[in-house]
Amino acid sequence: MKLEHYARLSAEEKDALDALTQVRTRRVRSRDDIIREGDAPSVINVVLEGWACRYKTLEDGRRQIIAYLLPGDVCDFSAPVLREMDHSVGAITTVTLAEIAVESVGHLFATYPRLTQALCWDALTSVSIQREWTVNVGQRTAFERLGHLLCELFVRQRLLGLTRGGVCDLPLTQAEIADTIGLSVVHVNRTLQDLRSAGLISLGGRELTIHRLEALQRAVLFNPSYLHLGHEGRHLDAPPPNP
Amino acid sequence: MKLEHYARLSAEEKDALDALTQVRTRRVRSRDDIIREGDAPSVINVVLEGWACRYKTLEDGRRQIIAYLLPGDVCDFSAPVLREMDHSVGAITTVTLAEIAVESVGHLFATYPRLTQALCWDALTSVSIQREWTVNVGQRTAFERLGHLLCELFVRQRLLGLTRGGVCDLPLTQAEIADTIGLSVVHVNRTLQDLRSAGLISLGGRELTIHRLEALQRAVLFNPSYLHLGHEGRHLDAPPPNP
DNA sequence: AGCGATCATTAACATGGGTTAAGTCGCAGG
DNA sequence: CCTGCGACTTAACCCATGTTAATGATCGCT
């Protein structure tokens, strides 16, 4: 479903993908690891349901969350090529994974070149997001960083049809948010208050509401071009109503 | 030459690559842009000589350098797939580029699958570096960030055979370093003094000397596994002599 | 050789965000 | 119903890093 944003796929191509993802699935409980640094996974894991994150830990315990994986995202792109994982992937919520054999992927792409293109697009977009995160942590203020993260997670979910008006899931603890944008938990909390009292968002009970997306985007210098939404990515859910 | 670290290539494969890079070259002067955000380059640019950087600018002028490109690095991987660049690439030194037509690449990879593998490895490594940069800026102190950057640039150059003992080029201004690791110029300067007076490095006249690489690595929590040096990448230049 | 521009350095002062610590709330398990 | 634990909140205090500004050093250019 997600790849459809990147290239029109034929019914046949979609069937081939579906067949792949149904072969073998795995369930990982919330907060457990999906893959650990140093593993050399022999299958490719794709998130079918739930949220996961990539993260790296320094020797002294500091942790940085490097990416969030939503349904349709691939956990271990590098598996077939690089020797071993240089970071871990953990489950945020309970996650359902498809485990895909490396060989079957090779065959699939040889048969359907348009799939290759779609997957390339996907991979390049995730690199682009990674770059934007570097900018986020390197240049923005706490307020901007946090707002930017919320914008991104909202828009990505909207692409997947997972938003309800201006509302979406946000199953992260403040500690996880802190490790994502390089702030302390305390300051994340302070900054959330700021965003709330600016009337831009509501957040609580694992649910985020963005009251005025346009205004928030402007306030935190969020420019979605790095998500490469392109043409196809716009018609999924109406933008949030102006309250 | 660089791809050789990732896969043993046959003479024939190397010749094919050489032929490509000699077709058309371009020279860009120090501090000029190679590609601008919004461009949709019709050729793929590969750095043959000199240093370049990827960077993004916020509306208010803040700038983040996102990556450094050394000889052998590709400027615009995404060109064939994504519509347009979401960031710019600028020349640090004077840079020589090979301009490669997109079509000829497709043909090349169809003919020599091992090249594809090598290029994948290269691309995945650059993503891995990007992730580590997020960690660097998000979690490390000024001292660690700067030391980590210097370690990386040294090791990457050593891979290319561009170091001379513990010495390598470092054609960056302190302002550029600042924009790379998310610090102010003033603080970069202070922190450089710290590194110097700790006896770890000397820096001046566009030349970096790392006096005790091991010690520096330990002091700044530099773990080179994210560079995926693997087997082949080690024998190029002796590690620096212990003074 | 002299000039202007860019780059490095330093000092004094200001502040955003970290740290510590304490308290609250909600909820799963006994 | 009580207990305990994890997540959230708030306040007080402090330090790493930013800002501003002034001075030197370097370097390409004429």
Coordinates of C-alpha atoms (C1' of nucleotides) in Angstrom, one line a residue:
Chain A
M1 CA 0.0 0.0 0.0
K2 CA 2.7 2.4 1.0
L3 CA 4.7 1.8 -2.2
E4 CA 1.8 2.9 -4.2
H5 CA 2.6 6.5 -3.4
Y6 CA 5.7 6.2 -5.4
A7 CA 4.7 4.3 -8.5
R8 CA 1.5 3.0 -10.0
L9 CA 1.6 -0.7 -9.5
S10 CA -0.3 -3.3 -11.5
A11 CA -2.6 -5.7 -9.8
E12 CA -0.1 -8.4 -10.5
E13 CA 2.7 -6.5 -8.8
K14 CA 0.5 -5.9 -5.8
D15 CA -0.4 -9.6 -5.6
A16 CA 3.2 -10.5 -5.6
L17 CA 3.9 -8.2 -2.7
D18 CA 1.0 -9.4 -0.7
A19 CA 2.1 -13.0 -1.2
L20 CA 5.5 -12.1 0.2
T21 CA 4.2 -10.4 3.3
Q22 CA 1.9 -13.2 4.2
V23 CA 4.4 -16.0 4.2
R24 CA 5.6 -15.5 7.7
T25 CA 4.8 -12.9 10.3
R26 CA 6.2 -12.2 13.8
R27 CA 4.8 -10.3 16.7
V28 CA 7.0 -8.3 19.1
R29 CA 5.8 -6.8 22.3
S30 CA 5.9 -3.2 23.1
R31 CA 9.4 -2.0 24.2
D32 CA 11.1 -5.3 23.2
D33 CA 13.9 -5.3 20.6
I34 CA 13.2 -6.4 17.1
I35 CA 16.8 -6.4 16.0
R36 CA 19.9 -5.8 18.1
E37 CA 23.1 -4.0 17.1
G38 CA 25.5 -6.7 15.9
D39 CA 22.8 -9.0 14.6
A40 CA 23.1 -10.2 11.0
P41 CA 19.5 -10.8 10.2
S42 CA 18.9 -13.5 7.6
V43 CA 15.5 -12.2 6.7
I44 CA 14.1 -8.7 5.9
N45 CA 11.6 -7.4 8.5
V46 CA 8.8 -5.1 7.3
V47 CA 6.5 -3.4 9.8
L48 CA 2.9 -4.3 9.0
E49 CA 1.3 -2.8 12.1
G50 CA 2.5 -0.7 15.0
W51 CA 5.4 1.7 15.7
A52 CA 9.1 0.8 15.9
C53 CA 12.2 2.9 16.2
R54 CA 15.9 2.7 15.2
Y55 CA 18.2 3.7 18.0
K56 CA 21.9 3.8 19.0
T57 CA 23.3 3.7 22.4
L58 CA 26.6 5.1 23.6
E59 CA 28.7 3.1 26.0
D60 CA 27.7 5.3 28.9
G61 CA 24.0 4.8 28.3
R62 CA 23.0 7.9 26.4
R63 CA 20.6 6.9 23.7
Q64 CA 19.6 8.5 20.4
I65 CA 16.5 7.5 18.5
I66 CA 17.4 7.8 14.9
A67 CA 14.2 7.0 13.1
Y68 CA 10.6 5.9 13.6
L69 CA 9.3 3.1 11.5
L70 CA 5.6 3.1 10.7
P71 CA 3.6 0.4 8.8
G72 CA 5.2 -0.3 5.5
D73 CA 8.7 0.6 6.6
V74 CA 11.6 -1.8 6.3
C75 CA 13.7 -2.5 9.4
D76 CA 16.8 -3.9 7.9
F77 CA 17.4 -2.7 4.4
S78 CA 21.1 -3.2 4.8
A79 CA 20.8 -6.9 5.8
P80 CA 21.5 -8.4 2.3
V81 CA 24.6 -6.2 1.8
L82 CA 26.3 -5.1 5.0
R83 CA 27.7 -7.7 7.4
E84 CA 25.9 -6.7 10.5
M85 CA 23.5 -4.1 12.0
D86 CA 25.3 -1.0 13.4
H87 CA 22.2 -0.1 15.4
S88 CA 19.2 -1.6 17.0
V89 CA 15.5 -1.5 16.2
G90 CA 13.0 -1.6 19.0
A91 CA 9.2 -1.9 19.2
I92 CA 7.4 1.2 20.5
T93 CA 4.0 -0.4 20.5
T94 CA 3.3 -4.0 19.9
V95 CA 4.5 -4.6 16.4
T96 CA 3.5 -7.1 13.7
L97 CA 6.3 -7.8 11.2
A98 CA 6.5 -9.6 7.9
E99 CA 9.7 -11.7 7.6
I100 CA 10.8 -11.9 4.0
A101 CA 13.5 -14.1 2.7
V102 CA 16.3 -12.2 1.0
E103 CA 16.3 -14.5 -2.1
S104 CA 12.6 -14.0 -2.8
V105 CA 13.1 -10.3 -2.9
G106 CA 15.9 -10.5 -5.5
H107 CA 13.6 -12.6 -7.7
L108 CA 10.7 -10.2 -7.3
F109 CA 12.7 -7.2 -8.4
A110 CA 14.1 -9.0 -11.4
T111 CA 10.5 -9.7 -12.5
Y112 CA 8.9 -6.4 -11.7
P113 CA 11.3 -3.4 -12.3
R114 CA 8.6 -0.9 -11.3
L115 CA 8.8 -2.4 -7.8
T116 CA 12.5 -1.7 -7.7
Q117 CA 11.8 1.9 -8.6
A118 CA 9.2 2.2 -5.9
L119 CA 11.4 0.7 -3.3
C120 CA 14.3 3.0 -4.3
W121 CA 12.0 6.0 -3.9
D122 CA 11.2 4.7 -0.4
A123 CA 14.8 4.2 0.6
L124 CA 15.8 7.6 -0.7
T125 CA 13.0 9.2 1.2
S126 CA 14.1 7.7 4.4
V127 CA 17.6 9.0 3.8
S128 CA 16.2 12.4 3.2
I129 CA 14.3 12.2 6.5
Q130 CA 17.5 11.2 8.2
R131 CA 19.2 14.3 6.8
E132 CA 16.4 16.5 8.0
W133 CA 16.8 15.1 11.5
T134 CA 20.4 16.1 11.5
V135 CA 19.3 19.6 10.6
N136 CA 16.6 19.5 13.3
V137 CA 18.9 18.5 16.1
G138 CA 21.7 20.6 14.9
Q139 CA 20.1 23.9 14.2
R140 CA 16.6 24.3 15.7
T141 CA 15.6 25.5 19.1
A142 CA 13.8 23.1 21.5
F143 CA 10.4 24.5 20.5
E144 CA 11.1 24.1 16.8
R145 CA 12.6 20.7 17.2
L146 CA 9.6 19.3 19.0
G147 CA 7.1 21.0 16.7
H148 CA 9.0 19.7 13.7
L149 CA 8.9 16.2 15.0
L150 CA 5.2 16.3 15.6
C151 CA 4.5 17.7 12.2
E152 CA 6.5 15.0 10.6
L153 CA 4.9 12.2 12.5
F154 CA 1.5 13.6 11.7
V155 CA 2.1 14.1 8.0
R156 CA 3.6 10.6 7.7
Q157 CA 0.6 9.1 9.3
R158 CA -1.7 11.1 7.1
L159 CA 0.1 9.7 4.1
L160 CA -0.8 6.2 5.4
G161 CA -4.4 7.2 6.0
L162 CA -3.9 6.9 9.8
T163 CA -5.1 10.3 10.8
R164 CA -8.6 11.3 11.8
G165 CA -9.0 15.0 10.9
G166 CA -6.3 16.8 12.9
V167 CA -5.8 13.8 15.2
C168 CA -3.3 11.0 15.1
D169 CA -1.7 8.4 17.4
L170 CA 1.4 9.3 19.3
P171 CA 2.4 6.3 21.4
L172 CA 5.7 7.8 22.5
T173 CA 6.7 8.6 26.1
Q174 CA 8.3 12.0 26.8
A175 CA 11.5 10.1 27.5
E176 CA 11.4 8.7 24.0
I177 CA 10.7 12.1 22.5
A178 CA 13.6 13.5 24.5
D179 CA 16.0 10.8 23.1
T180 CA 14.8 11.7 19.6
I181 CA 15.4 15.4 19.6
G182 CA 18.4 15.5 21.9
L183 CA 16.7 17.2 24.9
S184 CA 16.2 16.2 28.5
V185 CA 12.8 14.8 29.6
V186 CA 12.2 17.9 31.8
H187 CA 12.8 20.2 28.9
V188 CA 10.6 18.2 26.6
N189 CA 7.8 18.6 29.1
R190 CA 8.4 22.3 29.4
T191 CA 8.4 22.7 25.7
L192 CA 5.2 20.7 25.3
Q193 CA 3.5 23.1 27.7
D194 CA 4.7 25.9 25.4
L195 CA 3.2 24.3 22.3
R196 CA 0.0 23.7 24.2
S197 CA -0.4 27.2 25.6
A198 CA 0.3 28.5 22.1
G199 CA -2.9 26.7 21.1
L200 CA -1.1 24.7 18.5
I201 CA -1.5 21.2 19.8
S202 CA -3.1 18.9 22.4
L203 CA -1.4 15.8 23.5
G204 CA -2.4 13.2 26.0
G205 CA -3.4 9.6 26.2
R206 CA -1.2 8.6 23.3
E207 CA -3.2 10.9 21.0
L208 CA -1.9 14.0 19.3
T209 CA -4.2 16.8 18.0
I210 CA -2.8 19.5 15.8
H211 CA -5.2 22.4 15.9
R212 CA -3.7 24.5 13.2
L213 CA -1.2 22.6 11.1
E214 CA -0.4 25.6 8.8
A215 CA 0.4 27.7 11.8
L216 CA 2.5 25.0 13.5
Q217 CA 4.5 24.4 10.3
R218 CA 5.3 28.1 10.0
A219 CA 6.2 28.4 13.7
V220 CA 8.7 25.6 13.6
L221 CA 10.0 26.0 10.0
F222 CA 8.6 22.7 8.8
N223 CA 8.9 22.4 5.1
P224 CA 7.6 19.0 4.0
S225 CA 9.5 18.9 0.8
Y226 CA 12.0 16.5 2.3
L227 CA 9.3 13.9 2.6
H228 CA 9.0 13.8 -1.2
L229 CA 5.2 13.5 -1.0
G230 CA 5.0 14.3 -4.7
H231 CA 1.8 14.0 -6.7
E232 CA 0.2 10.8 -5.4
G233 CA 0.6 11.5 -1.8
R234 CA -2.0 14.2 -1.2
H235 CA -5.5 12.7 -1.5
L236 CA -5.6 10.4 1.5
D237 CA -7.2 12.4 4.3
A238 CA -8.4 15.9 4.2
P239 CA -6.2 18.4 6.0
P240 CA -7.4 19.2 9.5
P241 CA -10.5 21.4 9.8
N242 CA -9.8 24.9 11.0
P243 CA -11.4 25.1 14.4
Chain B
M1 CA 39.1 2.8 -6.6
K2 CA 36.9 3.5 -3.8
L3 CA 34.4 0.9 -4.7
E4 CA 37.1 -1.7 -4.6
H5 CA 36.8 -1.6 -0.8
Y6 CA 33.4 -3.1 -1.1
A7 CA 33.8 -5.8 -3.7
R8 CA 36.7 -7.3 -5.7
L9 CA 36.2 -5.9 -9.2
S10 CA 37.5 -7.5 -12.3
A11 CA 39.8 -5.5 -14.7
E12 CA 36.9 -5.3 -17.1
E13 CA 34.7 -3.8 -14.5
K14 CA 37.3 -1.3 -13.5
D15 CA 37.8 -0.3 -17.1
A16 CA 34.1 0.2 -17.6
L17 CA 34.1 2.5 -14.6
D18 CA 37.1 4.5 -15.8
A19 CA 35.6 5.0 -19.2
L20 CA 32.5 6.5 -17.5
T21 CA 34.3 8.9 -15.4
Q22 CA 36.4 10.2 -18.2
V23 CA 33.7 11.1 -20.6
R24 CA 32.9 14.5 -19.2
T25 CA 34.4 16.3 -16.2
R26 CA 33.6 19.6 -14.6
R27 CA 35.5 21.9 -12.3
V28 CA 33.8 23.9 -9.5
R29 CA 35.7 26.6 -7.6
S30 CA 36.1 26.5 -3.9
R31 CA 32.9 27.7 -2.1
D32 CA 30.7 27.7 -5.2
D33 CA 27.7 25.5 -5.4
I34 CA 27.8 22.2 -7.3
I35 CA 24.0 21.6 -7.1
R36 CA 21.3 23.8 -5.6
E37 CA 18.2 22.8 -3.7
G38 CA 15.4 22.5 -6.2
D39 CA 17.6 21.5 -9.1
A40 CA 16.7 18.4 -11.0
P41 CA 20.1 17.3 -12.3
S42 CA 20.1 15.4 -15.5
V43 CA 23.5 13.8 -14.9
I44 CA 25.1 12.1 -11.9
N45 CA 28.0 14.0 -10.4
V46 CA 30.9 12.1 -8.8
V47 CA 33.7 13.8 -6.9
L48 CA 37.0 12.9 -8.5
E49 CA 39.2 15.3 -6.5
G50 CA 38.6 17.8 -3.7
W51 CA 36.1 18.1 -0.9
A52 CA 32.4 19.0 -1.2
C53 CA 29.6 19.1 1.3
R54 CA 25.8 18.6 1.4
Y55 CA 24.0 21.3 3.3
K56 CA 20.5 22.6 4.1
T57 CA 19.6 26.2 4.9
L58 CA 16.7 27.3 7.0
E59 CA 14.6 30.4 5.9
D60 CA 16.4 32.6 8.5
G61 CA 19.8 31.7 7.3
R62 CA 20.8 29.0 9.8
R63 CA 22.8 26.4 7.9
Q64 CA 23.5 22.7 8.6
I65 CA 26.2 20.8 6.8
I66 CA 24.8 17.3 6.4
A67 CA 27.7 15.4 4.9
Y68 CA 31.1 15.7 3.5
L69 CA 31.9 14.3 0.1
L70 CA 35.4 13.0 -0.6
P71 CA 36.9 11.7 -3.8
G72 CA 34.7 8.8 -5.0
D73 CA 31.5 10.0 -3.4
V74 CA 28.4 10.6 -5.4
C75 CA 26.7 14.0 -5.1
D76 CA 23.2 13.2 -6.4
F77 CA 22.3 9.6 -5.9
S78 CA 18.6 10.5 -5.9
A79 CA 18.6 12.3 -9.2
P80 CA 17.3 9.4 -11.3
V81 CA 14.5 8.6 -8.9
L82 CA 13.3 11.7 -7.0
R83 CA 12.1 14.8 -8.8
E84 CA 14.4 17.4 -7.3
M85 CA 17.1 17.9 -4.8
D86 CA 15.9 18.8 -1.3
H87 CA 19.3 20.1 -0.4
S88 CA 22.4 21.7 -1.9
V89 CA 25.9 20.5 -2.5
G90 CA 28.7 23.0 -2.3
A91 CA 32.4 22.8 -3.0
I92 CA 34.7 23.2 0.0
T93 CA 38.0 23.1 -2.0
T94 CA 38.1 23.4 -5.8
V95 CA 36.4 20.2 -6.9
T96 CA 36.7 18.1 -10.0
L97 CA 33.6 16.2 -10.9
A98 CA 32.7 13.4 -13.4
E99 CA 29.4 13.9 -15.0
I100 CA 27.8 10.6 -15.8
A101 CA 24.7 10.2 -17.9
V102 CA 21.9 8.4 -16.1
E103 CA 21.3 5.9 -18.9
S104 CA 24.9 4.7 -19.1
V105 CA 24.7 3.8 -15.4
G106 CA 21.6 1.7 -15.9
H107 CA 23.3 -0.2 -18.7
L108 CA 26.5 -0.6 -16.7
F109 CA 24.8 -2.2 -13.7
A110 CA 22.8 -4.5 -15.9
T111 CA 26.1 -5.8 -17.3
Y112 CA 28.1 -6.0 -14.1
P113 CA 26.0 -7.0 -11.2
R114 CA 29.0 -6.9 -8.8
L115 CA 29.2 -3.2 -9.4
T116 CA 25.6 -2.8 -8.2
Q117 CA 26.5 -4.6 -5.1
A118 CA 29.5 -2.3 -4.5
L119 CA 27.5 0.8 -5.1
C120 CA 24.8 -0.5 -2.7
W121 CA 27.4 -1.0 -0.1
D122 CA 28.6 2.5 -0.6
A123 CA 25.1 4.0 -0.4
L124 CA 24.2 2.1 2.7
T125 CA 27.4 3.2 4.3
S126 CA 26.6 6.8 3.6
V127 CA 23.2 6.4 5.3
S128 CA 24.9 4.8 8.2
I129 CA 27.2 7.8 8.5
Q130 CA 24.2 10.1 8.4
R131 CA 22.7 8.2 11.3
E132 CA 25.8 8.5 13.3
W133 CA 25.8 12.3 12.7
T134 CA 22.3 12.4 14.2
V135 CA 23.7 10.7 17.3
N136 CA 26.7 13.0 17.3
V137 CA 24.7 16.2 17.3
G138 CA 21.9 14.8 19.5
Q139 CA 23.8 13.2 22.3
R140 CA 27.4 14.2 22.5
T141 CA 29.1 17.2 24.2
A142 CA 30.9 19.8 22.2
F143 CA 34.3 18.1 22.9
E144 CA 33.0 14.7 21.8
R145 CA 31.3 16.0 18.8
L146 CA 34.3 17.8 17.4
G147 CA 36.6 14.9 18.2
H148 CA 34.3 12.5 16.6
L149 CA 34.1 14.5 13.4
L150 CA 37.9 14.7 13.2
C151 CA 38.2 11.0 13.8
E152 CA 35.7 10.3 11.0
L153 CA 37.3 12.6 8.5
F154 CA 40.7 11.2 9.3
V155 CA 39.6 7.5 9.0
R156 CA 37.7 8.2 5.8
Q157 CA 40.7 9.8 4.2
R158 CA 42.9 6.9 5.4
L159 CA 40.6 4.5 3.6
L160 CA 41.3 6.5 0.4
G161 CA 45.0 6.5 1.0
L162 CA 45.0 10.3 1.6
T163 CA 46.7 10.3 5.0
R164 CA 50.4 10.7 5.7
G165 CA 51.0 9.0 9.0
G166 CA 48.9 10.7 11.5
V167 CA 48.4 13.7 9.2
C168 CA 45.6 14.5 6.8
D169 CA 44.1 17.5 5.0
L170 CA 41.4 19.5 6.7
P171 CA 40.3 22.3 4.4
L172 CA 37.4 23.4 6.6
T173 CA 37.0 26.8 8.2
Q174 CA 35.9 26.9 11.8
A175 CA 32.6 28.3 10.7
E176 CA 32.0 25.2 8.5
I177 CA 32.9 23.0 11.4
A178 CA 30.4 24.9 13.5
D179 CA 27.6 24.4 11.0
T180 CA 28.5 20.7 10.9
I181 CA 28.2 19.9 14.5
G182 CA 25.6 22.5 15.6
L183 CA 27.9 24.8 17.6
S184 CA 28.8 28.4 17.4
V185 CA 32.1 29.4 15.8
V186 CA 33.3 30.7 19.1
H187 CA 32.7 27.5 20.9
V188 CA 34.3 25.5 18.1
N189 CA 37.4 27.6 18.6
R190 CA 37.3 27.0 22.4
T191 CA 36.8 23.3 22.0
L192 CA 39.7 23.1 19.5
Q193 CA 41.9 24.6 22.1
D194 CA 40.8 22.0 24.5
L195 CA 41.6 19.2 22.1
R196 CA 45.0 20.8 21.4
S197 CA 45.9 21.3 25.1
A198 CA 44.8 17.7 25.8
G199 CA 47.6 16.8 23.4
L200 CA 45.3 14.9 21.1
I201 CA 45.5 16.9 17.9
S202 CA 47.2 19.7 16.1
L203 CA 45.3 21.7 13.6
G204 CA 46.4 24.6 11.4
G205 CA 47.1 25.6 7.8
R206 CA 44.4 23.2 6.5
E207 CA 46.2 20.3 8.0
L208 CA 45.1 18.0 10.9
T209 CA 47.5 15.9 12.9
I210 CA 46.1 13.3 15.2
H211 CA 48.7 12.5 17.7
R212 CA 47.1 9.6 19.5
L213 CA 44.2 8.2 17.4
E214 CA 43.4 5.4 20.0
A215 CA 43.3 7.9 22.8
L216 CA 41.2 10.3 20.8
Q217 CA 38.8 7.6 19.8
R218 CA 38.3 6.6 23.4
A219 CA 37.9 10.2 24.7
V220 CA 35.1 11.0 22.2
L221 CA 33.4 7.6 22.1
F222 CA 34.3 7.1 18.5
N223 CA 33.4 3.6 17.3
P224 CA 34.2 3.2 13.6
S225 CA 31.9 0.3 13.1
Y226 CA 29.4 2.6 11.4
L227 CA 31.8 3.2 8.6
H228 CA 31.6 -0.5 7.7
L229 CA 35.3 -0.7 6.9
G230 CA 35.1 -4.4 6.8
H231 CA 38.1 -6.6 5.8
E232 CA 39.5 -4.8 2.8
G233 CA 39.6 -1.4 4.3
R234 CA 42.5 -1.7 6.6
H235 CA 45.7 -2.1 4.7
L236 CA 46.0 1.2 3.0
D237 CA 48.1 3.3 5.3
A238 CA 49.7 2.4 8.5
P239 CA 48.0 3.8 11.6
P240 CA 49.9 6.9 12.9
P241 CA 53.2 6.2 14.6
N242 CA 53.1 6.8 18.4
P243 CA 55.2 9.9 19.0
Chain C
dA1 C1' 54.7 46.2 -0.5
dG2 C1' 50.1 47.5 0.8
dC3 C1' 45.1 46.7 1.1
dG4 C1' 40.8 44.5 2.0
dA5 C1' 38.6 40.5 3.1
dT6 C1' 38.3 36.3 5.3
dC7 C1' 39.5 33.6 9.2
dA8 C1' 41.2 32.6 14.0
dT9 C1' 41.3 34.0 18.7
dT10 C1' 39.9 35.9 23.1
dA11 C1' 37.1 38.1 26.7
dA12 C1' 32.8 39.5 29.0
dC13 C1' 28.4 38.7 29.5
dA14 C1' 23.7 36.3 28.7
dT15 C1' 20.7 32.3 28.4
dG16 C1' 18.7 28.0 26.9
dG17 C1' 18.5 23.9 28.4
dG18 C1' 20.5 20.3 31.9
dT19 C1' 20.2 18.4 36.6
dT20 C1' 18.2 17.2 40.8
dA21 C1' 14.6 16.5 43.5
dA22 C1' 10.0 16.3 44.9
dG23 C1' 5.3 15.6 44.1
dT24 C1' 1.2 14.0 41.3
dC25 C1' -1.5 11.0 38.6
dG26 C1' -3.2 6.7 36.6
dC27 C1' -3.4 2.1 36.4
dA28 C1' -2.2 -3.1 36.8
dG29 C1' -1.6 -6.5 40.2
dG30 C1' -2.4 -8.4 44.7
Chain D
dC1 C1' -9.2 -1.2 48.3
dC2 C1' -4.3 -0.8 48.7
dT3 C1' 0.2 -0.8 46.7
dG4 C1' 3.8 0.1 43.6
dC5 C1' 5.6 1.5 39.5
dG6 C1' 6.0 4.2 35.4
dA7 C1' 4.9 8.4 33.3
dC8 C1' 4.2 13.2 33.8
dT9 C1' 4.8 17.9 36.1
dT10 C1' 6.9 21.6 38.4
dA11 C1' 10.4 24.3 40.8
dA12 C1' 15.2 25.8 42.0
dC13 C1' 19.5 26.0 40.7
dC14 C1' 23.6 25.8 37.6
dC15 C1' 26.5 25.1 33.7
dA16 C1' 27.6 24.4 28.8
dT17 C1' 27.2 26.9 25.1
dG18 C1' 25.6 31.2 22.6
dT19 C1' 26.3 36.2 21.7
dT20 C1' 28.7 40.3 20.9
dA21 C1' 32.5 42.6 20.1
dA22 C1' 37.2 43.7 19.6
dT23 C1' 41.9 42.3 18.1
dG24 C1' 45.2 39.6 15.4
dA25 C1' 46.7 36.7 11.8
dT26 C1' 46.7 35.2 6.9
dC27 C1' 46.1 35.5 2.2
dG28 C1' 45.0 36.7 -2.4
dC29 C1' 45.1 40.7 -5.2
dT30 C1' 46.8 44.9 -7.3

